[in-house]
Short mmCIF file of C-alpha atoms in Angstrom, two decimals:
data_model
loop_
_atom_site.label_atom_id
_atom_site.label_comp_id
_atom_site.label_asym_id
_atom_site.label_seq_id
_atom_site.Cartn_x
_atom_site.Cartn_y
_atom_site.Cartn_z
CA MET A 1 77.51 138.91 170.36
CA GLU A 2 77.57 142.51 168.35
CA LYS A 3 73.95 142.06 167.12
CA GLU A 4 74.73 145.10 164.00
CA HIS A 5 78.14 144.44 162.79
CA ILE A 6 76.70 140.55 162.71
CA LEU A 7 73.57 141.42 160.96
CA LYS A 8 75.35 143.93 158.66
CA VAL A 9 77.86 141.56 157.41
CA LEU A 10 75.57 138.50 156.91
CA LYS A 11 73.46 141.00 154.78
CA GLU A 12 76.63 142.10 152.86
CA THR A 13 78.36 138.69 152.52
CA LYS A 14 74.54 137.53 150.63
CA ALA A 15 75.25 140.12 148.67
CA ALA A 16 78.98 139.28 147.67
CA VAL A 17 78.73 135.58 147.49
CA LYS A 18 75.20 137.22 144.37
CA ARG A 19 78.24 139.18 142.94
CA GLU A 20 80.87 136.05 143.42
CA ASP A 21 83.39 138.53 145.26
CA ILE A 22 85.90 136.94 147.25
CA ILE A 23 87.93 139.63 148.42
CA LYS A 24 85.16 141.15 149.83
CA LEU A 25 83.80 137.64 151.77
CA LYS A 26 87.74 137.29 152.50
CA ASN A 27 87.19 140.88 153.74
CA LEU A 28 83.88 140.54 155.90
CA SER A 29 84.98 137.51 157.65
CA ASN A 30 88.07 139.22 158.72
CA LYS A 31 85.84 141.71 160.30
CA THR A 32 84.32 139.11 162.43
CA ILE A 33 87.67 138.16 163.67
CA HIS A 34 88.12 141.03 165.41
CA THR A 35 84.76 141.51 167.12
CA ALA A 36 85.31 137.11 167.92
CA SER A 37 88.92 137.86 169.47
CA ILE A 38 87.32 140.32 171.79
CA GLU A 39 84.17 138.25 172.77
CA GLN A 40 84.86 135.11 172.12
CA ASP A 41 81.46 133.78 171.70
CA PRO A 42 80.77 131.25 168.96
CA ASP A 43 78.00 132.18 167.31
CA SER A 44 80.72 135.54 165.81
CA ILE A 45 82.96 132.48 165.31
CA VAL A 46 80.75 129.92 163.24
CA VAL A 47 79.45 133.25 161.23
CA ALA A 48 83.44 134.08 160.89
CA VAL A 49 83.64 130.24 159.34
CA ILE A 50 81.01 130.15 157.10
CA ILE A 51 82.36 133.61 155.06
CA TYR A 52 85.62 132.38 155.13
CA SER A 53 84.45 128.73 153.74
CA LEU A 54 81.96 130.12 151.69
CA SER A 55 84.84 132.35 149.96
CA LYS A 56 86.96 129.74 149.36
CA ILE A 57 83.85 127.36 147.27
CA ILE A 58 83.08 130.24 145.08
CA GLU A 59 87.35 131.09 144.27
CA ARG A 60 88.02 127.43 143.47
CA LYS A 61 84.77 127.11 141.44
CA LYS A 62 85.58 123.07 141.85
CA TYR A 63 81.45 123.15 143.92
CA THR A 64 80.12 122.98 140.23
CA TYR A 65 81.64 119.78 139.11
CA TYR A 66 79.43 118.71 142.30
CA LYS A 67 75.32 117.95 141.56
CA GLU A 68 74.47 118.62 145.37
CA TRP A 69 75.98 122.20 145.25
CA PRO A 70 73.13 123.46 143.78
CA GLU A 71 70.52 122.46 146.70
CA PHE A 72 73.22 122.57 149.31
CA TYR A 73 73.47 126.13 147.73
CA LYS A 74 69.82 126.89 148.28
CA ARG A 75 69.45 125.48 151.65
CA TYR A 76 73.05 127.10 152.72
CA ASN A 77 70.99 130.86 151.14
CA GLN A 78 67.68 129.58 153.30
CA ASN A 79 69.52 129.39 156.35
CA ILE A 80 71.20 132.49 156.50
CA ASP A 81 67.65 134.40 155.42
CA LYS A 82 66.01 132.69 158.37
CA ALA A 83 69.28 134.06 160.24
CA ILE A 84 69.10 137.43 159.12
CA LYS A 85 65.00 137.45 159.90
CA ALA A 86 65.74 136.19 163.83
CA LEU A 87 68.13 138.24 164.25
CA SER A 88 66.02 141.97 162.67
CA GLU A 89 64.19 140.55 165.05
CA GLY A 90 65.84 140.63 168.30
CA LYS A 91 65.27 136.50 167.85
CA GLU A 92 68.88 135.55 169.39
CA ASP A 93 67.62 132.06 170.55
CA LYS A 94 66.49 131.06 166.81
CA PHE A 95 69.43 133.32 164.61
CA LYS A 96 72.17 130.48 167.21
CA VAL A 97 69.75 127.39 165.22
CA ASN A 98 70.15 128.56 161.70
CA ILE A 99 73.01 129.84 161.72
CA HIS A 100 74.53 126.56 163.66
CA LYS A 101 72.31 124.63 160.98
CA ILE A 102 74.73 125.61 158.00
CA ARG A 103 77.61 123.93 159.52
CA THR A 104 75.36 120.59 160.65
CA GLU A 105 73.83 120.45 157.19
CA ILE A 106 77.12 119.22 155.98
CA THR A 107 76.57 115.85 157.44
CA LYS A 108 73.33 115.41 155.59
CA LEU A 109 75.25 115.26 152.53
CA SER A 110 77.41 112.16 151.35
CA GLY A 111 79.94 111.22 149.17
CA LYS A 112 82.54 113.05 147.83
CA PHE A 113 80.43 116.42 147.23
CA LYS A 114 80.49 116.23 151.39
CA LYS A 115 84.04 115.48 151.97
CA TYR A 116 84.71 118.70 149.65
CA ILE A 117 83.20 120.64 151.68
CA GLN A 118 83.67 119.27 155.74
CA ASP A 119 87.82 119.71 153.91
CA VAL A 120 87.09 123.56 153.72
CA PHE A 121 85.12 123.73 156.90
CA ARG A 122 87.95 122.33 158.10
CA LYS A 123 90.85 124.22 156.90
CA ALA A 124 88.48 128.09 157.25
CA GLU A 125 88.49 126.92 161.04
CA ILE A 126 92.14 126.40 160.87
CA ASN A 127 92.50 129.19 159.01
CA LYS A 128 90.76 131.71 161.32
CA ALA A 129 92.25 130.02 164.43
CA SER A 130 95.39 131.22 162.82
CA ARG A 131 94.12 134.90 162.20
CA ILE A 132 92.69 135.40 166.28
CA TYR A 133 95.81 133.73 167.46
CA GLU A 134 97.61 136.18 165.34
CA HIS A 135 94.88 139.01 166.99
CA GLY A 136 97.20 138.18 170.21
CA ILE A 137 95.12 135.36 172.12
CA SER A 138 96.86 132.04 173.18
CA MET A 139 97.42 129.25 170.85
CA GLU A 140 95.38 126.76 173.41
CA GLN A 141 92.60 129.54 174.29
CA THR A 142 92.00 129.69 169.89
CA ALA A 143 92.25 125.72 169.71
CA GLY A 144 89.62 125.49 172.57
CA LEU A 145 86.95 128.39 170.91
CA LEU A 146 87.89 126.69 167.22
CA GLY A 147 87.61 122.71 168.22
CA ILE A 148 91.01 122.27 166.16
CA THR A 149 94.08 121.16 168.51
CA ILE A 150 97.22 122.78 168.95
CA TRP A 151 99.06 120.42 166.36
CA GLU A 152 96.81 122.14 163.28
CA LEU A 153 96.96 125.51 164.78
CA ALA A 154 100.84 125.19 165.26
CA GLU A 155 101.77 123.89 161.94
CA TYR A 156 99.44 125.80 160.34
CA ALA A 157 100.74 129.30 162.46
CA GLY A 158 104.32 128.65 161.53
CA GLN A 159 104.07 128.54 158.27
CA THR A 160 102.79 132.34 158.51
CA GLY A 161 104.45 135.30 159.56
CA ILE A 162 102.90 135.62 162.79
CA SER A 163 105.91 135.30 164.58
CA ASP A 164 107.77 138.40 162.53
CA VAL A 165 106.25 140.14 164.12
CA ASP A 166 108.93 142.45 166.49
CA LEU A 167 105.70 143.16 169.22
CA THR A 168 106.81 139.81 169.84
CA ILE A 169 110.03 139.48 170.77
CA THR A 170 110.37 140.37 174.23
CA LEU A 171 113.95 139.54 175.28
CA PRO A 172 117.08 140.22 173.17
CA MET A 173 117.85 137.19 171.51
CA GLN A 174 121.58 136.90 173.90
CA GLU A 175 119.91 137.35 176.60
CA ARG A 176 117.56 134.35 175.97
CA ILE A 177 120.31 132.23 174.83
CA LYS A 178 121.61 132.77 178.21
CA LEU A 179 118.74 131.75 180.41
CA ALA A 180 118.56 128.60 178.66
CA GLU A 181 122.69 128.05 179.40
CA ASP A 182 122.35 128.99 182.79
CA ILE A 183 119.25 126.26 183.57
CA PHE A 184 121.45 123.84 181.13
CA LYS A 185 125.11 124.66 183.82
CA MET B 1 115.07 118.17 192.73
CA LYS B 2 116.81 120.94 191.90
CA LYS B 3 116.37 122.15 188.20
CA ALA B 4 113.57 121.67 186.09
CA ILE B 5 111.86 122.62 183.06
CA ILE B 6 108.34 122.57 182.44
CA PHE B 7 107.10 122.25 178.42
CA ASP B 8 103.78 124.10 177.49
CA SER B 9 102.59 121.75 174.79
CA SER B 10 103.74 123.87 171.56
CA THR B 11 106.93 123.12 171.96
CA LEU B 12 106.39 119.07 172.64
CA ILE B 13 104.41 119.32 169.67
CA ASN B 14 107.14 120.93 167.41
CA PHE B 15 109.81 118.81 168.65
CA SER B 16 107.33 115.65 168.14
CA MET B 17 106.26 117.50 164.23
CA ASN B 18 110.29 117.53 163.18
CA GLY B 19 110.86 114.04 164.54
CA LEU B 20 113.21 115.99 166.96
CA LEU B 21 112.36 113.77 170.31
CA ASN B 22 115.01 111.73 170.41
CA VAL B 23 117.44 115.48 170.58
CA LEU B 24 115.39 116.43 173.63
CA GLU B 25 115.88 113.09 175.14
CA LYS B 26 119.47 113.46 175.14
CA LEU B 27 118.73 117.28 176.04
CA LYS B 28 118.02 115.59 179.58
CA VAL B 29 121.24 113.95 179.98
CA ILE B 30 122.67 116.76 179.88
CA PHE B 31 120.50 118.53 181.61
CA ARG B 32 120.24 116.76 185.26
CA GLY B 33 117.36 117.71 186.34
CA LYS B 34 113.81 116.81 185.03
CA PHE B 35 111.35 117.53 182.28
CA LEU B 36 108.58 118.40 183.36
CA ILE B 37 104.77 118.28 182.14
CA THR B 38 100.57 119.22 183.98
CA GLU B 39 98.26 116.80 183.51
CA ASP B 40 96.36 119.70 181.56
CA VAL B 41 99.64 119.62 179.23
CA LYS B 42 99.48 115.77 178.61
CA TYR B 43 95.69 116.17 177.54
CA GLU B 44 97.03 117.84 174.65
CA VAL B 45 100.01 116.68 174.05
CA ILE B 46 99.11 112.87 175.20
CA LYS B 47 95.63 111.88 176.08
CA ARG B 48 93.53 113.98 172.81
CA PRO B 49 95.62 113.99 169.71
CA LEU B 50 95.33 110.02 170.34
CA LYS B 51 92.18 110.06 169.30
CA ILE B 52 93.27 112.16 165.90
CA LYS B 53 94.81 109.70 163.22
CA LYS B 54 97.36 112.69 161.92
CA TYR B 55 98.86 113.59 164.89
CA GLN B 56 98.32 109.39 166.60
CA LEU B 57 102.31 108.66 166.25
CA GLY B 58 103.40 112.01 167.42
CA ALA B 59 101.44 111.59 170.46
CA LEU B 60 102.66 108.19 171.11
CA ARG B 61 105.73 109.47 170.76
CA ILE B 62 105.24 111.65 173.39
CA LYS B 63 104.03 109.12 175.81
CA ASN B 64 107.10 107.20 175.50
CA LEU B 65 109.19 109.95 176.40
CA LEU B 66 106.72 110.02 179.69
CA GLU B 67 106.22 105.72 180.16
CA LYS B 68 110.74 106.45 180.31
CA GLY B 69 110.69 108.84 182.52
CA ILE B 70 112.45 111.63 179.80
CA LEU B 71 109.06 113.66 180.81
CA GLU B 72 107.91 113.61 183.99
CA LEU B 73 104.30 114.89 186.03
CA PRO B 74 104.48 116.55 189.40
CA GLU B 75 103.62 114.64 192.62
CA LYS B 76 99.46 115.27 192.27
CA ASN B 77 99.13 118.71 193.98
CA SER B 78 96.00 119.80 194.32
CA THR B 79 98.08 123.20 195.08
CA ILE B 80 98.62 123.64 191.26
CA GLU B 81 95.51 122.79 190.41
CA LYS B 82 94.17 125.74 192.70
CA ARG B 83 96.79 127.90 191.73
CA THR B 84 96.27 127.24 187.91
CA GLU B 85 92.73 128.43 188.01
CA GLU B 86 93.59 131.25 190.11
CA LEU B 87 96.19 132.71 187.40
CA LEU B 88 93.42 132.05 184.38
CA ARG B 89 90.98 133.93 186.41
CA ILE B 90 93.36 136.87 186.66
CA ALA B 91 95.50 136.36 183.36
CA ASN B 92 92.04 136.89 181.58
CA ARG B 93 91.18 139.46 183.61
CA THR B 94 93.98 142.11 183.40
CA PHE B 95 92.88 143.71 179.59
CA ILE B 96 90.35 144.87 178.59
CA ALA B 97 89.05 145.98 174.97
CA ARG B 98 85.40 147.81 175.20
CA ASN B 99 84.56 147.45 178.35
CA ARG B 100 85.19 143.87 178.32
CA TYR B 101 87.81 141.05 179.66
CA ILE B 102 89.83 139.27 176.89
CA HIS B 103 89.77 135.89 177.53
CA LEU B 104 93.85 135.33 176.22
CA ILE B 105 94.92 131.98 178.32
CA ASP B 106 93.76 128.87 178.60
CA LYS B 107 94.40 126.12 182.01
CA GLY B 108 97.81 124.57 180.07
CA GLU B 109 99.31 127.29 179.79
CA ALA B 110 98.27 128.91 183.06
CA SER B 111 99.43 125.68 184.59
CA CYS B 112 102.79 126.02 183.56
CA ILE B 113 102.59 129.21 184.73
CA ALA B 114 101.17 127.58 188.72
CA LEU B 115 103.79 124.99 188.54
CA SER B 116 106.73 126.74 187.93
CA GLU B 117 105.22 129.56 191.29
CA LEU B 118 105.65 126.23 193.03
CA LEU B 119 108.71 125.29 191.98
CA THR B 120 110.19 128.95 193.07
CA LYS B 121 108.64 128.57 195.78
CA GLY B 122 110.00 125.65 197.00
CA LYS B 123 113.98 126.29 195.97
CA VAL B 124 113.75 124.45 192.53
CA LYS B 125 115.48 126.79 189.88
CA ASN B 126 113.18 126.31 186.72
CA ILE B 127 112.26 128.01 183.55
CA ILE B 128 109.22 127.28 180.86
CA ALA B 129 109.96 126.04 177.87
CA THR B 130 106.92 127.24 175.00
CA ASP B 131 106.31 128.12 171.81
CA GLU B 132 103.35 130.21 171.79
CA ARG B 133 103.69 133.93 172.29
CA THR B 134 101.05 134.56 174.12
CA THR B 135 101.77 133.77 177.49
CA ARG B 136 105.72 134.53 177.04
CA MET B 137 104.58 138.27 176.33
CA LEU B 138 102.15 138.87 179.10
CA CYS B 139 104.93 137.92 181.06
CA GLU B 140 107.83 139.69 179.40
CA LYS B 141 106.34 142.31 177.97
CA PRO B 142 102.47 143.10 178.91
CA GLU B 143 103.36 146.27 177.26
CA ASN B 144 103.66 144.93 173.92
CA LEU B 145 101.10 142.72 173.99
CA ARG B 146 98.50 145.58 174.52
CA LYS B 147 100.24 146.77 171.67
CA LEU B 148 100.04 144.22 169.25
CA LEU B 149 95.81 143.70 170.79
CA GLU B 150 95.33 147.30 170.05
CA THR B 151 96.72 146.99 166.66
CA LYS B 152 94.87 143.95 165.47
CA LEU B 153 91.70 144.67 167.07
CA HIS B 154 91.89 148.24 165.55
CA THR B 155 90.47 149.35 169.52
CA LYS B 156 91.97 150.68 172.47
CA ILE B 157 93.04 148.11 175.01
CA LYS B 158 93.56 149.26 178.47
CA ILE B 159 95.58 147.30 181.54
CA LYS B 160 95.26 146.19 185.16
CA ASN B 161 98.51 146.61 186.01
CA GLU B 162 97.77 145.67 189.25
CA ASN B 163 97.27 142.46 187.90
CA LEU B 164 100.53 142.15 186.15
CA ASP B 165 103.42 142.07 188.78
CA ILE B 166 102.19 138.53 189.25
CA PHE B 167 102.96 137.09 185.98
CA LEU B 168 106.77 139.77 185.60
CA LYS B 169 108.71 136.88 187.62
CA PHE B 170 108.29 133.45 184.77
CA ARG B 171 111.37 133.42 182.83
CA PHE B 172 110.41 131.32 179.27
CA ILE B 173 112.89 129.46 176.24
CA ARG B 174 111.72 128.48 172.95
CA SER B 175 112.26 125.36 170.39
CA CYS B 176 114.92 127.48 168.88
CA GLU B 177 117.36 128.09 172.07
CA LEU B 178 116.73 124.11 173.16
CA VAL B 179 117.51 123.13 169.58
CA TYR B 180 120.68 125.89 169.65
CA LEU B 181 121.97 124.30 172.62
CA ALA B 182 121.46 120.60 171.51
CA TYR B 183 123.31 121.75 168.50
CA LYS B 184 126.34 123.71 170.16
CA ASN B 185 126.45 120.57 173.17
CA ASN B 186 127.18 118.34 169.41
CA LEU B 187 123.50 116.04 170.50
CA ILE B 188 122.83 116.38 166.53
CA ASP B 189 123.98 113.14 164.32
CA LEU B 190 123.57 115.16 161.49
CA LYS B 191 126.96 116.79 160.18
CA ASN B 192 126.44 119.58 157.59
CA HIS B 193 127.43 123.35 157.60
CA ASN B 194 123.92 124.25 157.43
CA VAL B 195 122.54 122.09 160.01
CA LEU B 196 121.70 125.01 162.84
CA ASP B 197 120.09 127.06 160.27
CA ALA B 198 118.07 124.39 158.78
CA LEU B 199 116.79 122.79 162.69
CA LEU B 200 115.75 126.53 163.69
CA TYR B 201 113.91 127.35 160.77
CA ALA B 202 111.98 123.30 160.95
CA VAL B 203 110.67 124.88 164.26
CA LYS B 204 110.13 128.13 163.60
CA TYR B 205 107.90 126.78 160.81
CA LYS B 206 105.97 123.56 163.23
CA GLY B 207 105.25 126.93 165.12
CA CYS B 208 107.84 128.40 167.17
CA SER B 209 107.58 131.90 168.19
CA VAL B 210 111.05 133.23 166.82
CA SER B 211 111.13 135.50 164.27
CA LYS B 212 113.72 135.49 160.91
CA GLU B 213 115.97 138.38 162.08
CA GLU B 214 116.26 136.36 165.94
CA ILE B 215 117.19 133.11 163.56
CA GLU B 216 119.90 135.34 162.03
CA THR B 217 120.97 136.50 165.65
CA ILE B 218 121.51 132.92 166.97
CA LYS B 219 123.42 131.64 163.88
CA LYS B 220 125.83 134.50 164.65
CA LEU B 221 126.84 133.64 168.51
#
């Protein structure tokens, strides 16, 4: 884990949430994905998912309908503050506890709000998985990192332009068809 | 066994999600060889999704193909498991970014390569069917994979070239080539001038790593 990078990202996330700056939040999440693709450490991945989830919650404004939101948001902020403090003091174990607590806080929620937040986080995991796959990590490895299935990743990645990148063409189409025809002969 | 197609989970998932597993059955008839999956792939396409409501039906359909003998598991063989681990270790110690090895592939993908190697040693003609692109790029054009990683990760990527030879001998096809063959061999029940286009885009949108440009090329063949 690149401590300085995560610390900077978390501080900027706090500020962006206050300003409801969705674009900044999405950029911060993407930046974390570059690191997560190389290091593949669960902490960077959780941070990327949390930030992206937040951007989606704020973007849709649906959270304002739920009376549980202010309390959830308060606890979320507390955990981010604690994570920043722990990381600043070099207490990585404490940082991990607090950052993962944001995710586990969801289990304490109830009713429709819980379902809504769970859904946002699940979709964020699939989105981030798609980004890591886009970075060149295999489908199975990526799905494993995010705790999703290859089924979910394949379905999502197929809707994106990932396969339209020229570099992914590794054999002329005619040759590939010939390979297929030859094995069927 | 004279020849075999080794299916990675991505291809089977694609056929299942598109409701095309019956096409796979018909392809098996004209193939006159074996359609193989490894234990690791079985876990990804059957065991795990059977516990997830959304994908349970898809997993049951693939399980049915296994029970009918359309798909087969290779005989229990410790060599495959051992070689899978070796190939996994080598593949994941080949690309380096910021002085760290990049963990590229996982067990299911490595197990397909291991099985292909084993079959080739036994003089069994074979090919791997995979829709995901990383394993294919690693084996067919590692330089492209290096460039892709470099572009996406915004950092210099080094390759341990001495590791690459092991991977350069494998051959791959995807769902798009399989549906093309099914179409050409009149194995598709739907009759319409748009069927091939529909099939190719259907597999693309369920994760087959094929570009629009490649699809247009296939349609002209």
